[in-house]
Tab-separated table of C-alpha atoms in Angstrom:
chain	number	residue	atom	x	y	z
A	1	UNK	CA	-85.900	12.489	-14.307
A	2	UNK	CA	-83.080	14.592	-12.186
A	3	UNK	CA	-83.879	18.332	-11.969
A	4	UNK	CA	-80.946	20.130	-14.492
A	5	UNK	CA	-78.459	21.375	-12.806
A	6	UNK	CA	-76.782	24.681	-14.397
A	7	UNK	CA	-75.983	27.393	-12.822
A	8	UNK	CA	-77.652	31.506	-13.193
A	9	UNK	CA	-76.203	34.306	-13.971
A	10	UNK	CA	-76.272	37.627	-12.141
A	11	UNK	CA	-79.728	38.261	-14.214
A	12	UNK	CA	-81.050	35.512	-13.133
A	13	UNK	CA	-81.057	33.593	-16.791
A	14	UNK	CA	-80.410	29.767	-16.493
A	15	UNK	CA	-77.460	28.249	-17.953
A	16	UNK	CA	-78.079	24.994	-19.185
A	17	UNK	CA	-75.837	22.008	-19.533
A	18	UNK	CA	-75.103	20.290	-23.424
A	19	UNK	CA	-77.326	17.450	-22.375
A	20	UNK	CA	-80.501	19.265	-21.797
A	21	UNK	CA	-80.749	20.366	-25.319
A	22	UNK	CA	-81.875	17.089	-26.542
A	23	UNK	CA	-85.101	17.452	-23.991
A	24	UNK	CA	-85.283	20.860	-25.251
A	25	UNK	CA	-85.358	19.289	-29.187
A	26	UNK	CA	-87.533	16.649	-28.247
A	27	UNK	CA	-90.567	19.097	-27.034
A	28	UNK	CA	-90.008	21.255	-29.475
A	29	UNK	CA	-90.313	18.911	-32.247
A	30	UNK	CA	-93.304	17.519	-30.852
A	31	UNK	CA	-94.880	21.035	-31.228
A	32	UNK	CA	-93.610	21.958	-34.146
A	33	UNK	CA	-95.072	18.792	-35.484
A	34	UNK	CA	-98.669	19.863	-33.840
A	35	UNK	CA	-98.555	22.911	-36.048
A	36	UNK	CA	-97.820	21.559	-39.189
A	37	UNK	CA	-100.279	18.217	-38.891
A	38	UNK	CA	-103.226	21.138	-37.967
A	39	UNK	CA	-102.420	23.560	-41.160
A	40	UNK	CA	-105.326	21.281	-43.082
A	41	UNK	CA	-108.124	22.213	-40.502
A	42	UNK	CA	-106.970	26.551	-41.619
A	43	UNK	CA	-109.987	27.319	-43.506
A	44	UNK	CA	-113.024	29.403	-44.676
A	45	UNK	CA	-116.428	27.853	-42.238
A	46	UNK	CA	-113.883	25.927	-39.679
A	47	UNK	CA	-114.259	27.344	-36.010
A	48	UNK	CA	-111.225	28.409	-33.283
A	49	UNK	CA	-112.300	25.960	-31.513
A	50	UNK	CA	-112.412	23.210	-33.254
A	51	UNK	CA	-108.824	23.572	-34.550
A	52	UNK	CA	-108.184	23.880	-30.503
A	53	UNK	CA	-109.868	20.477	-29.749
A	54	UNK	CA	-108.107	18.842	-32.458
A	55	UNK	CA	-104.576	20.053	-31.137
A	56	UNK	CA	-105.949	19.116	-27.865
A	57	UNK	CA	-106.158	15.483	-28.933
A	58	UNK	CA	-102.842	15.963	-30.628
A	59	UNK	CA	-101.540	16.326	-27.450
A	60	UNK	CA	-103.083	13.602	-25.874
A	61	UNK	CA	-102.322	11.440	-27.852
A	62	UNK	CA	-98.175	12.164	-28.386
A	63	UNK	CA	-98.514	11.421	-24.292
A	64	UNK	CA	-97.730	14.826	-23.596
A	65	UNK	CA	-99.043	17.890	-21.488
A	66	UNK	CA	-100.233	20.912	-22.660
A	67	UNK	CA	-98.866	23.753	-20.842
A	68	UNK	CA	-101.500	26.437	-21.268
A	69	UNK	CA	-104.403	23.918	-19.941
A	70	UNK	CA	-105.200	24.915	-16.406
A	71	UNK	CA	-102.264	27.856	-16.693
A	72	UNK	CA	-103.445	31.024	-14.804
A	73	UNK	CA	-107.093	29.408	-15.161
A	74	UNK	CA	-106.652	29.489	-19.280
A	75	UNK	CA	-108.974	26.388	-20.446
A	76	UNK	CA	-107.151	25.546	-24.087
A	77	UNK	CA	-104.307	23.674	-25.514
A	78	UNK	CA	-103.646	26.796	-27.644
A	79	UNK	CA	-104.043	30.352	-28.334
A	80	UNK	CA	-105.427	31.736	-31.379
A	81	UNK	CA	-105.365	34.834	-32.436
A	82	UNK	CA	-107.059	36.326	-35.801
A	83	UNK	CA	-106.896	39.012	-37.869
A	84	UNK	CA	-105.788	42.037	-35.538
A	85	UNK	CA	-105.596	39.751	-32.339
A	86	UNK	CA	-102.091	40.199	-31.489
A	87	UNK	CA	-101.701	37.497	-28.859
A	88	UNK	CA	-103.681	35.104	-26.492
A	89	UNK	CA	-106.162	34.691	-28.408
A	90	UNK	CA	-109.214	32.067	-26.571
A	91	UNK	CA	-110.553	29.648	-28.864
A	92	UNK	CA	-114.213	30.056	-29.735
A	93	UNK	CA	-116.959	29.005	-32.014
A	94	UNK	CA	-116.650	31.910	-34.119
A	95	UNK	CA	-116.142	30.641	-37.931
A	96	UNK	CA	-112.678	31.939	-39.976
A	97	UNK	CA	-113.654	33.726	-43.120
A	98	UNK	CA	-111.796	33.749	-46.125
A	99	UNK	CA	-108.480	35.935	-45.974
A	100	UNK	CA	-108.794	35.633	-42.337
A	101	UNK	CA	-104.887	35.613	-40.902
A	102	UNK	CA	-104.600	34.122	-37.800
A	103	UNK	CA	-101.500	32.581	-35.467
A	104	UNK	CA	-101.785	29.563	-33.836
A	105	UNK	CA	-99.521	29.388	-30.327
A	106	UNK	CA	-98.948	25.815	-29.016
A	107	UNK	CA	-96.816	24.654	-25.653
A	108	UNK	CA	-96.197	21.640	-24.558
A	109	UNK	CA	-94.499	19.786	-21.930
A	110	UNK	CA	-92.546	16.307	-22.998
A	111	UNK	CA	-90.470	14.816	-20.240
A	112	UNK	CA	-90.435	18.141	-17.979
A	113	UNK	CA	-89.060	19.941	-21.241
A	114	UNK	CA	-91.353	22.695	-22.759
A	115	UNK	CA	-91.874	23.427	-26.511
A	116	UNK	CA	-92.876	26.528	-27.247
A	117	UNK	CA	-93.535	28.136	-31.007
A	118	UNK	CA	-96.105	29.907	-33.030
A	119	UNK	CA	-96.920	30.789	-36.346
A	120	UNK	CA	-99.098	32.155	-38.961
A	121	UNK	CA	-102.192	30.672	-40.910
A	122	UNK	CA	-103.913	32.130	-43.710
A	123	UNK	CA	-107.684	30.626	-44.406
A	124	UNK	CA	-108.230	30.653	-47.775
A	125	UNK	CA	-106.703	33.826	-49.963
A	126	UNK	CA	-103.919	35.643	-48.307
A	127	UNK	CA	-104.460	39.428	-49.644
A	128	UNK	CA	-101.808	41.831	-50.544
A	129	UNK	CA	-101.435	43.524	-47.353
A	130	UNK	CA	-101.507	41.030	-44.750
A	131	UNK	CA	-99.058	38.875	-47.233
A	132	UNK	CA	-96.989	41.733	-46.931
A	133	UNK	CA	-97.191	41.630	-43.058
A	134	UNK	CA	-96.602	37.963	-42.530
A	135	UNK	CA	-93.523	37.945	-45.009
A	136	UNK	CA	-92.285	40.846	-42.578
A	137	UNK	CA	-92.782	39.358	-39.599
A	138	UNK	CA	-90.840	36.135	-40.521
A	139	UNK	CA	-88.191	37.596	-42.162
A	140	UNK	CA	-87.897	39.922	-38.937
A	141	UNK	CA	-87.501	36.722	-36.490
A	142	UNK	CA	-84.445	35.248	-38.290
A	143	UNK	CA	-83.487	39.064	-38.257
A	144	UNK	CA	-83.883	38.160	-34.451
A	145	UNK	CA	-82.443	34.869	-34.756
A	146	UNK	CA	-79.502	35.868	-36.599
A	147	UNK	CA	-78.377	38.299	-33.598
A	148	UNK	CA	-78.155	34.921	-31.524
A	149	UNK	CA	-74.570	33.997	-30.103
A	150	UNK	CA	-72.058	34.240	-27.315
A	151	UNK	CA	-71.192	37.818	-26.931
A	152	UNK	CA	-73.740	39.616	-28.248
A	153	UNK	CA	-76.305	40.691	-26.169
A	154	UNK	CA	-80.536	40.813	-25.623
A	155	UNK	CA	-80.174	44.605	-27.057
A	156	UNK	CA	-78.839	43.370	-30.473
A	157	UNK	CA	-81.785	40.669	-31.090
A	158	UNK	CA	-84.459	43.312	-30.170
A	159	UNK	CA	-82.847	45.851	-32.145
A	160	UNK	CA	-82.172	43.696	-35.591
A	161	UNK	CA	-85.920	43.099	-35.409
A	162	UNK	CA	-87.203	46.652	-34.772
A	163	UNK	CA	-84.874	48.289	-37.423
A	164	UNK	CA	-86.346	45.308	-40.189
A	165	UNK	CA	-89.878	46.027	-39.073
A	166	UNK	CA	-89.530	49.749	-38.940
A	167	UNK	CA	-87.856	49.961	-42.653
A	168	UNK	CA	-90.974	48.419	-43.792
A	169	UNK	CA	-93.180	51.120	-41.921
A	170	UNK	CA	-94.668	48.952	-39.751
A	171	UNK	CA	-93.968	48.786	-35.789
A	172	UNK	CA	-93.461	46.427	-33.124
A	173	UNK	CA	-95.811	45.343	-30.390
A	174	UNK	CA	-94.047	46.681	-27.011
A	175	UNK	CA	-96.666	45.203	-24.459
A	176	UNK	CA	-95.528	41.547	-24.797
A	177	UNK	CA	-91.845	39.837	-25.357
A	178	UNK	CA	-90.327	36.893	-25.421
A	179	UNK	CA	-88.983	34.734	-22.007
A	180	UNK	CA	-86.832	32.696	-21.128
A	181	UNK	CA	-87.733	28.481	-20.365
A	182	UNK	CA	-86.594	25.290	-20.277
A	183	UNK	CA	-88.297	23.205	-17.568
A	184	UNK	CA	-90.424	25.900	-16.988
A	185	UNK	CA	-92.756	27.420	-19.041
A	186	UNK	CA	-91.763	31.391	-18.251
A	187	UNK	CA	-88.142	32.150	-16.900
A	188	UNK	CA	-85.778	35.247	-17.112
A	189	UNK	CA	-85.116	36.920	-19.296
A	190	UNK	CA	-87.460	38.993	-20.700
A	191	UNK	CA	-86.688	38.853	-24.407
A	192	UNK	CA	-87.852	42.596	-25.630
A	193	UNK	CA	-88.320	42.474	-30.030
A	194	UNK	CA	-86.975	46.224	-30.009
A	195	UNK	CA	-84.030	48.006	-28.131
A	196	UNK	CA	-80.440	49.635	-28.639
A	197	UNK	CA	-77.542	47.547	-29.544
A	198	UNK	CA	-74.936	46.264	-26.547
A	199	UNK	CA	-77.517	46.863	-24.345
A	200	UNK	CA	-78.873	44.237	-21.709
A	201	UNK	CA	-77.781	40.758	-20.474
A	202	UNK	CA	-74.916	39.435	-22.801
A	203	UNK	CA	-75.712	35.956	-24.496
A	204	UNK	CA	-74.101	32.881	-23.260
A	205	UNK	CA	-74.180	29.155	-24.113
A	206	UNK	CA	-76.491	27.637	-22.539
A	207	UNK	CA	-79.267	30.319	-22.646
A	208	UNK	CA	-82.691	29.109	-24.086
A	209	UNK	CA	-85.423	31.696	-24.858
A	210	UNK	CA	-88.194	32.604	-27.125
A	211	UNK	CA	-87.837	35.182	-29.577
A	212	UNK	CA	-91.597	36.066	-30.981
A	213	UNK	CA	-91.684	39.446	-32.506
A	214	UNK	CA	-95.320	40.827	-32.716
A	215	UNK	CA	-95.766	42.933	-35.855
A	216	UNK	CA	-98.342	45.445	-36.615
A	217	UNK	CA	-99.504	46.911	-39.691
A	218	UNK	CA	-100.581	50.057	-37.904
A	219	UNK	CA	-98.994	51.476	-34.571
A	220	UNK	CA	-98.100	49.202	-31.673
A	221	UNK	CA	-100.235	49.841	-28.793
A	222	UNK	CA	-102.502	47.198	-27.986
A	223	UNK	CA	-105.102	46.934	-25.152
A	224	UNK	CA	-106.451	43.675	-23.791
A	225	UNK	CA	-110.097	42.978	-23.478
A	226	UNK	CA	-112.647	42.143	-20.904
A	227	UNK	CA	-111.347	38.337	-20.661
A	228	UNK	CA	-108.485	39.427	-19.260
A	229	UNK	CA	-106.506	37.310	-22.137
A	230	UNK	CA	-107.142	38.588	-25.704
A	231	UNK	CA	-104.659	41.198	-26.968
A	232	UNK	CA	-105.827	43.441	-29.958
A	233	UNK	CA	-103.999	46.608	-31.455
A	234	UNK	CA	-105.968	49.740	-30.266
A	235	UNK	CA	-106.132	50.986	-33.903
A	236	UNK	CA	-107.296	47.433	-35.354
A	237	UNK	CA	-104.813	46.693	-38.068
A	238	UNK	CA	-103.705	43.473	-38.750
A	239	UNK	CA	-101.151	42.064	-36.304
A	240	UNK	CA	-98.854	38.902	-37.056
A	241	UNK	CA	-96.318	36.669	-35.121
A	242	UNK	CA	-93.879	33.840	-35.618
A	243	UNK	CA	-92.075	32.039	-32.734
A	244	UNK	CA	-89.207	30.227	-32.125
A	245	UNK	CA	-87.849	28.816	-29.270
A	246	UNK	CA	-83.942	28.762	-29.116
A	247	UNK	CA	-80.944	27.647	-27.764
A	248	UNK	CA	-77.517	29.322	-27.754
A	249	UNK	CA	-74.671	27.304	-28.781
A	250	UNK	CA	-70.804	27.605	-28.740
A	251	UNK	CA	-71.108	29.884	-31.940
A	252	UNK	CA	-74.298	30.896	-32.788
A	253	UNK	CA	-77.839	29.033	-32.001
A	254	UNK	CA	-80.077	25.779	-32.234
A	255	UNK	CA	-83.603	26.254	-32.912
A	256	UNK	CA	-85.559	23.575	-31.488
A	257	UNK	CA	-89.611	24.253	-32.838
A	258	UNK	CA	-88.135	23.823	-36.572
A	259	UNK	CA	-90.543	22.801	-38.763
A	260	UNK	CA	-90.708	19.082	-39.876
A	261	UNK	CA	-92.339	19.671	-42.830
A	262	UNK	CA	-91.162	22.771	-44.305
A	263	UNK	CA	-94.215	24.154	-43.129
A	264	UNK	CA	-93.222	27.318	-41.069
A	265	UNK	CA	-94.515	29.572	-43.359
A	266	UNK	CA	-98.554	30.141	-44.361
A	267	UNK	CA	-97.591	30.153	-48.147
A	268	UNK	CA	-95.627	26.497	-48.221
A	269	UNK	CA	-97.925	25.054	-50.276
């Protein structure tokens, strides 16, 4: 397959051609698809890791890469983080509990395309407070989302989701953004989930980025532990993310990790 060719702008952020957002649909599909096939194996008793082996073979077996195997020396096809892991969470034999909340982050790589998207689980009951805190961190990414199109800029995306968050009382994880890719797995820009409006790089068609707010029920300051991978909030309240990966379009955006099945959200059933 010919390397894209599209040109950068003067922040460095890729401009891709019309035809590259079918590779970009294509791997995001097939990881969308990941995530809604493994929402059966969410419950009381079932282990991290087995959910990460089974999305392993998922993988495999679509004839696809995974893009977090081998990356930086990380050994999984996924990250999953529980309860008030906010991100990069390592698969383990630990057992899920009931009420347990946890997000499941996939990547993949399909023709030199990635797909990149995340969302939340609940095993078992969802209680009232961390229903609360998923429902506000999804509503807060379309908040995100929304903000997408030529024009505006990076500021207004961060800022629609930190004003949603904040009138809720909850806050936004600063430590960790979203990116830009494509046929790479991390590119510019950084995509913060908080700032002022007009400020930063202005969108332009082409662009394709992650938007993946991080949500706490507490404050935002995380710390990350002795693995040098797992992110938890410093006051240990529940922390939730959803993820998207995105493309801007002549007027407004195309998501590419949309949900086959509906199943985007922990309460479709």
């Amino acid at each position: 397959m010919d390397k894209f060719e599209g040109r950068l702008t003067r922040d460095g952020i890729r401009i891709h051609n019309p035809s590259d957002f079918a590779g970009m649909h294509k791997a995001g599909a097939l990881a969308a698809r990941i995530l809604d096939d493994i929402a059966g194996m969410v419950e009381p008793g079932q282990t991290t890791e087995a959910i990460d082996a089974e999305i392993e073979r998922m993988v495999n077996d679509a004839g696809a890469k995974s893009a977090t195997i081998g990356y930086k020396g990380y050994q999984h096809a996924s990250c999953i983080s529980v309860n008030h892991v906010v991100c990069h969470g390592i698969p383990g034999p630990k057992t899920l509990k009931n009420g347990d909340i946890l997000n499941i982050d996939v990547t993949v790589i399909v023709d030199g395309w990635f797909g990149d998207t995340s969302r939340m689980y609940v095993a078992g009951s969802l209680s009232r407070k961390a229903e609360r805190l998923v429902q506000v961190t999804h509503d807060a990414l379309f908040k995100g989302i929304e903000a997408v199109k030529p024009g505006n800029t990076f500021g207004d995306i961060g800022h629609a989701i930190q004003a949603y968050v904040e009138a809720h009382r909850m806050s936004v994880v600063r430590d960790f953004c979203g990116h830009g890719l494509g046929q790479v797995f991390h590119a510019p820009p950084n995509v913060l989930h908080y700032g002022r409006p007009g400020t930063g790089p202005t969108l332009e068609e082409g662009m394709f980025f992650t938007i993946e707010p991080m949500v706490n029920l507490g404050r935002p300051e995380t710390k990350v532990l002795a693995d040098d991978w797992t992110a938890v909030t410093r006051d240990k309240s529940l922390s939730a993310q959803f993820e998207h990966s995105i493309g801007v379009t002549a007027d407004g955006f195309d998501i590419f990790t949309l949900s086959p099945g509906g199943k985007f959200h922990p309460t479709w059933a």
